[in-house]
PDB file of C-alpha atoms in Angstrom:
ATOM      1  CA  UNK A1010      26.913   9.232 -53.787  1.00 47.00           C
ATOM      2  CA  UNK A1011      25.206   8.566 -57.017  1.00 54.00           C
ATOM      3  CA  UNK A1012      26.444   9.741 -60.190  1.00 58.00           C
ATOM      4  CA  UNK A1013      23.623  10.600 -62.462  1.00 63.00           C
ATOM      5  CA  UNK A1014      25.876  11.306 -65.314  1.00 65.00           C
ATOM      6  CA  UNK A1015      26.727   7.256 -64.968  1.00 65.00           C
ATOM      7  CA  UNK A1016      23.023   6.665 -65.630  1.00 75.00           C
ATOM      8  CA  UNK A1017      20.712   6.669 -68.840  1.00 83.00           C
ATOM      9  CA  UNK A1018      16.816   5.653 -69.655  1.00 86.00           C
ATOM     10  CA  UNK A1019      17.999   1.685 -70.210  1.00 88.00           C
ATOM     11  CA  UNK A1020      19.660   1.399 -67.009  1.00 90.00           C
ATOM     12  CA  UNK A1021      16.691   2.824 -65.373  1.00 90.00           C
ATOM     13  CA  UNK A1022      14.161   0.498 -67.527  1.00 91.00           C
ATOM     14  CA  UNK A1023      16.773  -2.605 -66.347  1.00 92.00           C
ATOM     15  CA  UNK A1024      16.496  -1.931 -62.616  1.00 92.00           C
ATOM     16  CA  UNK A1025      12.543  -1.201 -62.493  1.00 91.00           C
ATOM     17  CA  UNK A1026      12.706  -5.143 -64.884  1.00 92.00           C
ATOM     18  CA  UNK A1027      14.688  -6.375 -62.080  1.00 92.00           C
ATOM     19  CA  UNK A1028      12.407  -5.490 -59.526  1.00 91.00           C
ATOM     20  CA  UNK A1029       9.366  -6.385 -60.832  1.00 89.00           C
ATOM     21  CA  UNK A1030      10.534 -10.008 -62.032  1.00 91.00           C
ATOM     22  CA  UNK A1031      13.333 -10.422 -59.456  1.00 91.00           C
ATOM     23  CA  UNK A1032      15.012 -12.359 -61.908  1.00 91.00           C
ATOM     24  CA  UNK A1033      17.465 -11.707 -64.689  1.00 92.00           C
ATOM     25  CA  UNK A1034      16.078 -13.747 -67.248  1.00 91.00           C
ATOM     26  CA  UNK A1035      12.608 -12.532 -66.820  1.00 91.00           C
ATOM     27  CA  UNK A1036      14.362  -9.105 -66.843  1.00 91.00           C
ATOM     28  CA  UNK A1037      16.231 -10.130 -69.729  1.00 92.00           C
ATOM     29  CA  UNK A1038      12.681 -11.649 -71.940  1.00 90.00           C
ATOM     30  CA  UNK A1039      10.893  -8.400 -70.770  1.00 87.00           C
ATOM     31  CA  UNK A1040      13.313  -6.051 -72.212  1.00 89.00           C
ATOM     32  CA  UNK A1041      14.221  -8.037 -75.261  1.00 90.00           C
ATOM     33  CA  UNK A1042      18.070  -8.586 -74.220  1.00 90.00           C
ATOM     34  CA  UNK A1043      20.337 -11.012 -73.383  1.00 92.00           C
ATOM     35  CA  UNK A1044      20.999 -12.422 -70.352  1.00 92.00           C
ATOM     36  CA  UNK A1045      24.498 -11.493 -70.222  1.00 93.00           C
ATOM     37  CA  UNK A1046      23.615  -7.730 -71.113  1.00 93.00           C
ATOM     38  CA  UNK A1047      21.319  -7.568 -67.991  1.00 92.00           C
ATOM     39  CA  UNK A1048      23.924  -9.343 -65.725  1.00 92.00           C
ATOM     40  CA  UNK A1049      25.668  -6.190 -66.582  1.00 92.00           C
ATOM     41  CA  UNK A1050      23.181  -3.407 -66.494  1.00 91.00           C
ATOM     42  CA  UNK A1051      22.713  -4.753 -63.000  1.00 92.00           C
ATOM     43  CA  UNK A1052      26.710  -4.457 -62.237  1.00 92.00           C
ATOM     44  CA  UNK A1053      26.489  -0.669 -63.272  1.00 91.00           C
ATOM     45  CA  UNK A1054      23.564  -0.239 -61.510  1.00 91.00           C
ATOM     46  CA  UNK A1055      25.431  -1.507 -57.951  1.00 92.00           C
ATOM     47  CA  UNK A1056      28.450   0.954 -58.969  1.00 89.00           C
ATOM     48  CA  UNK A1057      26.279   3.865 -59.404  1.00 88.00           C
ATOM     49  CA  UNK A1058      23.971   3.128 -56.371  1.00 89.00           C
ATOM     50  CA  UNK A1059      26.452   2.197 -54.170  1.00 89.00           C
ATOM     51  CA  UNK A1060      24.416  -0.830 -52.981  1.00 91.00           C
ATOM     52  CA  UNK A1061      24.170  -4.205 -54.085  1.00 93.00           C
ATOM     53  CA  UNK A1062      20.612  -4.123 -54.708  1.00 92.00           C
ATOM     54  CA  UNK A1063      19.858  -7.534 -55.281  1.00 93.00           C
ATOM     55  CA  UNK A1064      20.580 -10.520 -53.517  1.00 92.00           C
ATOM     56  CA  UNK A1065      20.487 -14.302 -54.842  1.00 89.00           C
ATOM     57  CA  UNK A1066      18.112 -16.244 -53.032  1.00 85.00           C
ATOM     58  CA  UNK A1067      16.389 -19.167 -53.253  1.00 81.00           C
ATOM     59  CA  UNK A1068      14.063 -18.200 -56.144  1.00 82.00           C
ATOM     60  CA  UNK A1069      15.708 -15.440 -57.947  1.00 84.00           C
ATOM     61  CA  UNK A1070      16.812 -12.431 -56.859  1.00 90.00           C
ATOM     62  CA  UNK A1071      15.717 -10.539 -53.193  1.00 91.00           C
ATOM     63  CA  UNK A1072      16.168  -7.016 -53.591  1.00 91.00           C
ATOM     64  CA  UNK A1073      17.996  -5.076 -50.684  1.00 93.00           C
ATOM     65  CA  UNK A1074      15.816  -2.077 -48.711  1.00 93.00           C
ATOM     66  CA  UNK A1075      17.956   0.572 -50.821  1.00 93.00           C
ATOM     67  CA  UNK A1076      16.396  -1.161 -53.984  1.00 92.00           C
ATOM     68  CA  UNK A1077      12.395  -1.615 -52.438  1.00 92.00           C
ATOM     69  CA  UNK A1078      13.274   1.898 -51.430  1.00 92.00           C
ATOM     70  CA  UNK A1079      13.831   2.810 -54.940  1.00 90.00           C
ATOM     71  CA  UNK A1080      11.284   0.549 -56.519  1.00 91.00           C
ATOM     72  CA  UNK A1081       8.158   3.552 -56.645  1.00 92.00           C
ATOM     73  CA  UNK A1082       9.705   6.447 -57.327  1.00 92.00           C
ATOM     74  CA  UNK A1083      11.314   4.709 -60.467  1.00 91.00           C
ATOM     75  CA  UNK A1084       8.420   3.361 -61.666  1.00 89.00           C
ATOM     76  CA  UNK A1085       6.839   6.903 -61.148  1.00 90.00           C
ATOM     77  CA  UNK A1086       9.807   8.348 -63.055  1.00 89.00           C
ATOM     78  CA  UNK A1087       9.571   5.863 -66.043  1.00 87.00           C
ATOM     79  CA  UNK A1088       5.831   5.911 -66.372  1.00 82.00           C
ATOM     80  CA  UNK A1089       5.903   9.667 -66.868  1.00 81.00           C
ATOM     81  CA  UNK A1090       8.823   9.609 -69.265  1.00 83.00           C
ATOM     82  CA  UNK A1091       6.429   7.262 -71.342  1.00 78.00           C
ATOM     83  CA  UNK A1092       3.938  10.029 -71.172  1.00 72.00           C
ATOM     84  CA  UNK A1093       6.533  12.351 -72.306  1.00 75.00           C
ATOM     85  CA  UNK A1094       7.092  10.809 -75.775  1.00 75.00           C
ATOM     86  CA  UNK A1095       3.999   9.357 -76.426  1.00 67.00           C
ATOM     87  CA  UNK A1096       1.341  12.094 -77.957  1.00 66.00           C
ATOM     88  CA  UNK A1097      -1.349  13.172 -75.528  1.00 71.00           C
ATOM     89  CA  UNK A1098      -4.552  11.468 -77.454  1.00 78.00           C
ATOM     90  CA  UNK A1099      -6.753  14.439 -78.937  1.00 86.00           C
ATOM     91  CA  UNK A1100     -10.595  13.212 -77.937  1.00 91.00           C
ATOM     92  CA  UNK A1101     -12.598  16.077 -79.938  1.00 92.00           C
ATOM     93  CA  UNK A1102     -15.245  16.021 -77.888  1.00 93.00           C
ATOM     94  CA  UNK A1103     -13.655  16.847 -75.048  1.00 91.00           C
ATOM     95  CA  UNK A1104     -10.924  19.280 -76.546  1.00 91.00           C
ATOM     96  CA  UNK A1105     -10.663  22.694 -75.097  1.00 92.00           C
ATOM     97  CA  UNK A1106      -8.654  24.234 -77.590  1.00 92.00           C
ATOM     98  CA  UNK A1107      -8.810  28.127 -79.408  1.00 95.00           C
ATOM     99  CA  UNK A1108      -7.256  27.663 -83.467  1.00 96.00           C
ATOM    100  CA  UNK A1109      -6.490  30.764 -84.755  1.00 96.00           C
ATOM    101  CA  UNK A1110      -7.138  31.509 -88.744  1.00 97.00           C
ATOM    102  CA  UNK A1111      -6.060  33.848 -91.447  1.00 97.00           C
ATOM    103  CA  UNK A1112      -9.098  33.798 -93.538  1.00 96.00           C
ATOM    104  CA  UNK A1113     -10.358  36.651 -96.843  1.00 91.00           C
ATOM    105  CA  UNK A1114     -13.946  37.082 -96.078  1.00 90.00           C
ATOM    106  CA  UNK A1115     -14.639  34.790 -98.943  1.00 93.00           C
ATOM    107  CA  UNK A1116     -12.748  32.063 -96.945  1.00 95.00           C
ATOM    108  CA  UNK A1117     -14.787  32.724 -94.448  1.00 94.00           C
ATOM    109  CA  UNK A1118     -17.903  32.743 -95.990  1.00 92.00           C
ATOM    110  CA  UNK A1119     -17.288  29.357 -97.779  1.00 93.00           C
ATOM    111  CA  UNK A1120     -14.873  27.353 -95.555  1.00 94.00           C
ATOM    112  CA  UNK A1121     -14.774  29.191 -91.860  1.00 95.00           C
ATOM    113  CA  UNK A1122     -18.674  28.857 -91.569  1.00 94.00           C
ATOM    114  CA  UNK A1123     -19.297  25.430 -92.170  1.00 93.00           C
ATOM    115  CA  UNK A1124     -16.307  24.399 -90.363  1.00 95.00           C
ATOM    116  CA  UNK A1125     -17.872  26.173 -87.667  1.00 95.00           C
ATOM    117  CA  UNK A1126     -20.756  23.955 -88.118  1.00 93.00           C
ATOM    118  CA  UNK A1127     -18.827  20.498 -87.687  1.00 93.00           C
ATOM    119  CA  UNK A1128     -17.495  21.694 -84.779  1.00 95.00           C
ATOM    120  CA  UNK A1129     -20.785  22.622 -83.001  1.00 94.00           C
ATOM    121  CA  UNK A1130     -21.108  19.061 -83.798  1.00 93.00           C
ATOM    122  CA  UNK A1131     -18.325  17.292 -83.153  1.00 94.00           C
ATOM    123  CA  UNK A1132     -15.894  19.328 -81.025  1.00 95.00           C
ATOM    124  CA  UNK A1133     -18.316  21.983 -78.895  1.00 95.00           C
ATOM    125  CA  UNK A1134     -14.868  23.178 -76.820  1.00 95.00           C
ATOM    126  CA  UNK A1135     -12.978  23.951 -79.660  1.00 95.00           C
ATOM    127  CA  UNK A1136     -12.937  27.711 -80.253  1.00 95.00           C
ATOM    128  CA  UNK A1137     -11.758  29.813 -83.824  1.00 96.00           C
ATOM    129  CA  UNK A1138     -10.123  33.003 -83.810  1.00 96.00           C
ATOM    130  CA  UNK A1139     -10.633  34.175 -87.462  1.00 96.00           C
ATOM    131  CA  UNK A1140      -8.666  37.161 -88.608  1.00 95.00           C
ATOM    132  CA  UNK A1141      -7.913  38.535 -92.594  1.00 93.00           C
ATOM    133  CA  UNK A1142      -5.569  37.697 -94.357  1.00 93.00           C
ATOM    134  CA  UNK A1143      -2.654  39.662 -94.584  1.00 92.00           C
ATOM    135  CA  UNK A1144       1.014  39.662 -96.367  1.00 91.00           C
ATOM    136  CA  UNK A1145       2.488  38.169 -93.692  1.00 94.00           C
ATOM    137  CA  UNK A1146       0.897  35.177 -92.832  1.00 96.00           C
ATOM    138  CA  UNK A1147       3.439  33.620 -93.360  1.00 95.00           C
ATOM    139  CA  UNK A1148       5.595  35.055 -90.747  1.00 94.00           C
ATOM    140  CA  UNK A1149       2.485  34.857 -88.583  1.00 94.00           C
ATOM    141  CA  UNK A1150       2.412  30.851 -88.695  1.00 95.00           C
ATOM    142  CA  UNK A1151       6.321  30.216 -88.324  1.00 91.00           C
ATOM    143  CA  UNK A1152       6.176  32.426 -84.991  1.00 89.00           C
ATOM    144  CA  UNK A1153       3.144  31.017 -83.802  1.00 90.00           C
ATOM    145  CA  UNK A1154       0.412  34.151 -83.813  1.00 92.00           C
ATOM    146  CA  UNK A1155      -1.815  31.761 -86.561  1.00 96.00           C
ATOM    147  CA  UNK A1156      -2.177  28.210 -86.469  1.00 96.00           C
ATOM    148  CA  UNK A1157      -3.916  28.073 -90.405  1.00 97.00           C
ATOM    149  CA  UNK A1158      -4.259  30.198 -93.344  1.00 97.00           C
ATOM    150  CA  UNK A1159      -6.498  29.746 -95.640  1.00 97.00           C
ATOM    151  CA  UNK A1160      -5.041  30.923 -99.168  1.00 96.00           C
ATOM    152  CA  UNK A1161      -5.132  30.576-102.551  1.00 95.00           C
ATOM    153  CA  UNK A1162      -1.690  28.746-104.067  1.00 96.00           C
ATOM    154  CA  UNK A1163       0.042  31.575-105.555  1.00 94.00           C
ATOM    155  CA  UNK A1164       0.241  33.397-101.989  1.00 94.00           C
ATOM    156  CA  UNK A1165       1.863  30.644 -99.979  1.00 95.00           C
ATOM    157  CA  UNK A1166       5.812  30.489 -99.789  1.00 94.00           C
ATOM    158  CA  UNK A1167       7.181  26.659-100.588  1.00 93.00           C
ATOM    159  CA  UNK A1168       8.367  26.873 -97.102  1.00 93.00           C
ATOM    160  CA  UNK A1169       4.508  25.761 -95.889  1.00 96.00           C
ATOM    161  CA  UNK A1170       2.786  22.887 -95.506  1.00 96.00           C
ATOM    162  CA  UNK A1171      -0.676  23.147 -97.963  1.00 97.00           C
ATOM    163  CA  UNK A1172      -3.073  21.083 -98.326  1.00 96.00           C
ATOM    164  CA  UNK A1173      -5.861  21.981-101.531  1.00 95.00           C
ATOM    165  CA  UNK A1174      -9.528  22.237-100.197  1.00 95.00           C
ATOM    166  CA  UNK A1175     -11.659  22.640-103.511  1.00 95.00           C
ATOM    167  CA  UNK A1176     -11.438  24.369-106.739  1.00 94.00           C
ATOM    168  CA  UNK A1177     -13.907  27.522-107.569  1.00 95.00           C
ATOM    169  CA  UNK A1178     -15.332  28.964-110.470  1.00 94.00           C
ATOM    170  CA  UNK A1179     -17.465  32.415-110.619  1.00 95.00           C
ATOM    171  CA  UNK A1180     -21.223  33.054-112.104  1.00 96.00           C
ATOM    172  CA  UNK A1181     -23.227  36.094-112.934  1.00 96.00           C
ATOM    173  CA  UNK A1182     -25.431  37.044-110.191  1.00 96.00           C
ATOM    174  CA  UNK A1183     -28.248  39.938-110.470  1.00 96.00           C
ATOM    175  CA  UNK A1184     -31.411  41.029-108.910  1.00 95.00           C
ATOM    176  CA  UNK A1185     -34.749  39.114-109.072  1.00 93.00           C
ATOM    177  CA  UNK A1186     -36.674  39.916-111.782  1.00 92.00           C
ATOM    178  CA  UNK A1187     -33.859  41.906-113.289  1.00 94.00           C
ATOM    179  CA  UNK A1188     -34.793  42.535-116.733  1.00 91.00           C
ATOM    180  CA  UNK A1189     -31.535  40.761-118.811  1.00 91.00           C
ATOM    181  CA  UNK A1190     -32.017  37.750-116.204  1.00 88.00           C
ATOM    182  CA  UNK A1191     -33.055  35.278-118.877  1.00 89.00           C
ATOM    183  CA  UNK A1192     -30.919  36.928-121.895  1.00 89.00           C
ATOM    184  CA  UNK A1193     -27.567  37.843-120.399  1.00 92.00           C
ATOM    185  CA  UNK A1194     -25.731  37.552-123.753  1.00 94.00           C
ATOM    186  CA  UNK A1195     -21.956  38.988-123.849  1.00 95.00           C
ATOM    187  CA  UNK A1196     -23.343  42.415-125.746  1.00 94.00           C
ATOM    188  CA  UNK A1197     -25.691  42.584-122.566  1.00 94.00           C
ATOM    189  CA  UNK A1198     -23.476  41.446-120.109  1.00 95.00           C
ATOM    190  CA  UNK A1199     -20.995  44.708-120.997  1.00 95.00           C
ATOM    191  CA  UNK A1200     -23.749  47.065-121.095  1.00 95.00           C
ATOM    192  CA  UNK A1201     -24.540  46.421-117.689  1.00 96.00           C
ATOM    193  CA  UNK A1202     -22.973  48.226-114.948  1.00 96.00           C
ATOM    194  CA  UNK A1203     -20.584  46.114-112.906  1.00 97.00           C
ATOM    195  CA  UNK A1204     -19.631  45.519-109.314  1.00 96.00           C
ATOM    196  CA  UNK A1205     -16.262  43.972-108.255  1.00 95.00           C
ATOM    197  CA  UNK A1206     -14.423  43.003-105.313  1.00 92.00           C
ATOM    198  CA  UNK A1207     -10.982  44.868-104.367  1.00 88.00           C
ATOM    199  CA  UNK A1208      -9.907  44.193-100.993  1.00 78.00           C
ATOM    200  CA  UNK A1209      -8.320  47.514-100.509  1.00 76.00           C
ATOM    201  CA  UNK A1210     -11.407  48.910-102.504  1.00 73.00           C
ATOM    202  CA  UNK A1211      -8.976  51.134-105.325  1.00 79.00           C
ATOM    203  CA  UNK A1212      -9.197  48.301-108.166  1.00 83.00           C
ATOM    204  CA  UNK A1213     -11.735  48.775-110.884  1.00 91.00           C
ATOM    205  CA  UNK A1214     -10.162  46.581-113.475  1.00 91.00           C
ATOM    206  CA  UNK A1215      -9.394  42.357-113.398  1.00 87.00           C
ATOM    207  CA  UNK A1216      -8.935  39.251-114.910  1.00 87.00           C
ATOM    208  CA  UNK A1217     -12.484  40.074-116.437  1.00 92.00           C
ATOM    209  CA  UNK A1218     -11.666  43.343-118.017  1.00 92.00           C
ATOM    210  CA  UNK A1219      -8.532  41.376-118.973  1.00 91.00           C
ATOM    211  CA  UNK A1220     -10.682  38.796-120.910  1.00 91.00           C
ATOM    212  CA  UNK A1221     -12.955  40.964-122.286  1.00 94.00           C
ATOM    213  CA  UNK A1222      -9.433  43.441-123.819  1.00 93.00           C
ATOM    214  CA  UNK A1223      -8.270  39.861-125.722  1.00 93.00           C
ATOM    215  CA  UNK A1224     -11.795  39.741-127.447  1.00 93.00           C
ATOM    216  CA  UNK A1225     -12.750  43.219-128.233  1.00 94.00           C
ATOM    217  CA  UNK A1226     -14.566  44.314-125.822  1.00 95.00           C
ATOM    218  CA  UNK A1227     -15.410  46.057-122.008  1.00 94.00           C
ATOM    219  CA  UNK A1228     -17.704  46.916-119.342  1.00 95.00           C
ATOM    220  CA  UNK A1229     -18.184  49.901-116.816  1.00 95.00           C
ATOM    221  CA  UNK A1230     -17.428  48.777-113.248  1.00 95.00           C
ATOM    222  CA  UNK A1231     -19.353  51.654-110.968  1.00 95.00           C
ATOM    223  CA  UNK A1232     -18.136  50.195-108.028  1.00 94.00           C
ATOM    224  CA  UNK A1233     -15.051  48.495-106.185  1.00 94.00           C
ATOM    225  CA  UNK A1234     -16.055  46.980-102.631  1.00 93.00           C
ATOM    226  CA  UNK A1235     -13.713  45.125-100.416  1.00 90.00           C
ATOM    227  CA  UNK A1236     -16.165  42.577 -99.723  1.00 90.00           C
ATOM    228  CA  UNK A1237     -17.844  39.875-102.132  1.00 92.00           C
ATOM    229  CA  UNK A1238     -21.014  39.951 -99.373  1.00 91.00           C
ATOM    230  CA  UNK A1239     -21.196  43.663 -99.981  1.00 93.00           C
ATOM    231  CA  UNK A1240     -21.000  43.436-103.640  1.00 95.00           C
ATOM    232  CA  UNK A1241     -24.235  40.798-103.459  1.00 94.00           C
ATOM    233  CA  UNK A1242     -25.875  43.400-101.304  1.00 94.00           C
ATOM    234  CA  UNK A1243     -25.724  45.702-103.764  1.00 96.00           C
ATOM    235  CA  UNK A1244     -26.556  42.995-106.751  1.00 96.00           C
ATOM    236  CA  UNK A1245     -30.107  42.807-104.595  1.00 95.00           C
ATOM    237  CA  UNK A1246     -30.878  46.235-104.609  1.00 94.00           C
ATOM    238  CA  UNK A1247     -29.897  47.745-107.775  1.00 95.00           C
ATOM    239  CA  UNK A1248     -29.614  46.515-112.035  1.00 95.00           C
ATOM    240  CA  UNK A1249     -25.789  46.083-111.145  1.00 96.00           C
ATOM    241  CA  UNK A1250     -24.529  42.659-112.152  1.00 97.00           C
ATOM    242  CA  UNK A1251     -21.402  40.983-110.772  1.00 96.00           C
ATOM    243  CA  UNK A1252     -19.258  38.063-111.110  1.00 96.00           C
ATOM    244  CA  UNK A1253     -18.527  36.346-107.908  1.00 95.00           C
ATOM    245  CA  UNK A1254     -17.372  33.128-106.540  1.00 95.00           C
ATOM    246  CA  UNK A1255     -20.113  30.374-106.966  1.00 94.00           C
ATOM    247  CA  UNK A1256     -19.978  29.125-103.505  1.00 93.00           C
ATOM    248  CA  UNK A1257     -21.541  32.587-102.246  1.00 93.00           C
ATOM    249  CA  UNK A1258     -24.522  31.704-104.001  1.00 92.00           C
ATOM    250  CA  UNK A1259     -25.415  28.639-102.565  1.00 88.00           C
ATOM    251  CA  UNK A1260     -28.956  29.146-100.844  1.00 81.00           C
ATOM    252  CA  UNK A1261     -29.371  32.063-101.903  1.00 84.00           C
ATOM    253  CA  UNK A1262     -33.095  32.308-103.347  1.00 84.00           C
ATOM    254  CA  UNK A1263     -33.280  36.002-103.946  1.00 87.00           C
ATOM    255  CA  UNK A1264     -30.363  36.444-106.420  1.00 93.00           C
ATOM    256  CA  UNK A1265     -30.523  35.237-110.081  1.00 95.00           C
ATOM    257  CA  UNK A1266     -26.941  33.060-110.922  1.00 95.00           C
ATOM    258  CA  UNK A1267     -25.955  32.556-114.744  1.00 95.00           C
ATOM    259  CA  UNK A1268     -23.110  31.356-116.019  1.00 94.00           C
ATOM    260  CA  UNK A1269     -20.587  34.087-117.517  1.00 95.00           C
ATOM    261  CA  UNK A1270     -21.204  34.792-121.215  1.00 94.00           C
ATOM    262  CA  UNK A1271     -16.955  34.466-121.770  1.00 93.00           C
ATOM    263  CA  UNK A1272     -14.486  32.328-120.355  1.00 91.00           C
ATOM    264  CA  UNK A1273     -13.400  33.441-116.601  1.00 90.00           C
ATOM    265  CA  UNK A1274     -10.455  31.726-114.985  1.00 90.00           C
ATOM    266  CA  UNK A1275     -11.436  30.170-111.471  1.00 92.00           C
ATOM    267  CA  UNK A1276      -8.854  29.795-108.458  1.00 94.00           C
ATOM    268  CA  UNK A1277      -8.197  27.067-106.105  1.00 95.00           C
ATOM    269  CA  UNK A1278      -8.090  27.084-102.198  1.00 96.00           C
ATOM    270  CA  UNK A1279      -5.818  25.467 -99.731  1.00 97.00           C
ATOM    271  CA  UNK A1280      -5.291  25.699 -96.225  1.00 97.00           C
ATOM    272  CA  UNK A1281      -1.341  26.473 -95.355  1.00 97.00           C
ATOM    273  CA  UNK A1282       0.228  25.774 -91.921  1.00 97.00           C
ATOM    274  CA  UNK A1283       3.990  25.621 -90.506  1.00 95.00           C
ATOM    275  CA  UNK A1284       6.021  21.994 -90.609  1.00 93.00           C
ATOM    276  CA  UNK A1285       6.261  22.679 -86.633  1.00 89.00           C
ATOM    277  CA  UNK A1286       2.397  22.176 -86.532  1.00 92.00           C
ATOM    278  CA  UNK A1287       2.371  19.251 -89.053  1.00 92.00           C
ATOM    279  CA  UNK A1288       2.537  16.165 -86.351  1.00 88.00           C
ATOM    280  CA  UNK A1289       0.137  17.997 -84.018  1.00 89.00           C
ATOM    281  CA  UNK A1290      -2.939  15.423 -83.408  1.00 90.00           C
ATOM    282  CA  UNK A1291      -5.659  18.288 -82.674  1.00 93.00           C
ATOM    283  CA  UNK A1292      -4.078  20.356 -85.586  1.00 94.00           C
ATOM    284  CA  UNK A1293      -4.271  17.696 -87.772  1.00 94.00           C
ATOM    285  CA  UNK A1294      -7.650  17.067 -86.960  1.00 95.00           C
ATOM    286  CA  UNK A1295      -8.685  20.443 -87.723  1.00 95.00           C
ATOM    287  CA  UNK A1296      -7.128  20.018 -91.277  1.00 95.00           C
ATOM    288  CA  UNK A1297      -8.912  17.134 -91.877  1.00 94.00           C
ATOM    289  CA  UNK A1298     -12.204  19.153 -90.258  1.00 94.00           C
ATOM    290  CA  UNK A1299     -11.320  22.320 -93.171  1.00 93.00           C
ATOM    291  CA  UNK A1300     -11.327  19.493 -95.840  1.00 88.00           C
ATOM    292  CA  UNK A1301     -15.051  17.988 -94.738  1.00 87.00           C
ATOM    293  CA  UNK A1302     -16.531  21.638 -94.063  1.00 87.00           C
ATOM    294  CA  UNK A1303     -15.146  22.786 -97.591  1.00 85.00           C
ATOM    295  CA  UNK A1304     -16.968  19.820 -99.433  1.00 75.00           C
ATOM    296  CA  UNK A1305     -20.349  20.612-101.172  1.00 65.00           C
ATOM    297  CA  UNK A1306     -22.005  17.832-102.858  1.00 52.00           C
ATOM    298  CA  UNK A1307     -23.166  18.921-106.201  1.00 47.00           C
ATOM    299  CA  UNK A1308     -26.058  21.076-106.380  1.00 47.00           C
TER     300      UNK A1308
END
């Protein structure tokens, strides 16, 4: 009987060479060996089948029944070993795939939409499951519940893979036909009453009451909302003013935008996933997907 233990993936790839060239130093070219090394792949392969396999003939080498008998089944075997190791190709088009997403409702706003967009486009099968953020996205991607977060630097561990999408910057935006639309000094700017964005809706201080301590000044914030789409809601239907990122704004024609009478630092966005993900071809894809939906040629 057979001893599989005797036999690896070479031996295997020698015999199906043998069979198909019925001659060692085809065999031999074909697999990139020497002659002699074939000769004694061959001699291993009689001692573990049992059977001599080949026969010298006139022209080459006649295999025996047990080998002809072999011959499909083998090249069955090696054909879906190839398959094994080699990468399924990813054909967008024809991908039927659900990505899941950790995404702040800015993030989704700015990146998940258009990206949503290019795959109407390019990959109709492909499906997103977009969820908020939360402190332990992280966790989420190493186990396998996410597939992407989309983040700002300072909340991703050094333990993911990131990969910068764009840089942001917030404006002013108020009503139509707001009266300190044209003449939104700093004096006017903190006499206005402010709305700001807290996710958990109990913040009414940041990095712009921050700015505004250094030099002197301050503002009244009348309302916290856990949504920057709420807080432009509001912006359209009242004399409140807020600061929000400038990517919300784009085509909006019912909302005034001016740039911040003081200095407001910006963040950055990047898309974080798990190394196990990293060499995935439809995952990869999607990253490089994030990076065209998050471009926005200049306005």
């Amino acid at each position: 009987m057979a001893n599989i233990n005797s036999l690896d993936l070479n031996l295997l790839k020698a015999l199906d060479a043998l069979i198909e060239t019925r001659s060692v130093t085809q065999a031999a070219s074909r697999l990139g060996l020497s002659q002699p090394a074939v000769s004694g792949a061959l001699a291993r392969l009689r001692d573990v089948f049992g059977d001599p396999l080949f026969v010298r003939a006139q022209r080459g080498l006649l295999p025996t029944p047990r080998a002809l008998e072999i011959a499909e089944p083998l090249r069955k075997m090696l054909t879906e070993v190839q398959a094994l190791v080699q990468p399924h190709a990813f054909v967008p088009s024809e991908a039927q795939v659900t990505f899941r997403i950790a995404a702040t409702d800015y993030a989704q706003t700015a990146i998940v939409l258009p990206l949503l967009n290019v795959l109407e486009r390019q990959a109709p099968g492909i499906r997103l499951s977009v969820i908020p953020v939360d402190n332990r996205f992280a966790e989420s991607l190493a186990e396998g519940r996410l597939d992407i977060a989309l983040v700002t630097p300072e909340m991703s561990p050094d333990t993911l893979r990131t990969r910068k999408l764009f840089d942001e910057n917030y404006v002013c935006v108020l009503r139509k036909g707001h009266p300190n639309a044209d003449d939104l000094d700093l004096e006017a700017f903190c006499a206005l009453n402010h709305a700001i964005m807290s996710h958990d809706g109990t913040q009414f201080r940041g990095a712009t009451d921050t700015a505004l301590d250094r030099m002197g000044y301050s503002r009244r914030v009348v309302a916290t909302l856990p949504s920057f789409l709420v807080v432009i809601n509001l912006v359209r239907v009242s004399d409140t003013i807020a600061l929000i990122p400038s990517r919300l704004t784009y085509g909006s024609d019912d909302i005034v935008v001016r740039e911040p009478p003081l200095s407001i630092e910006g963040f950055s966005k990047i898309a974080a996933w798990h190394e196990r993900m990293h060499q995935d071809q439809a995952h990869a894809w999607l990253r490089a997907r994030l990076s065209e939906a998050a471009y926005v040629p200049a306005q």
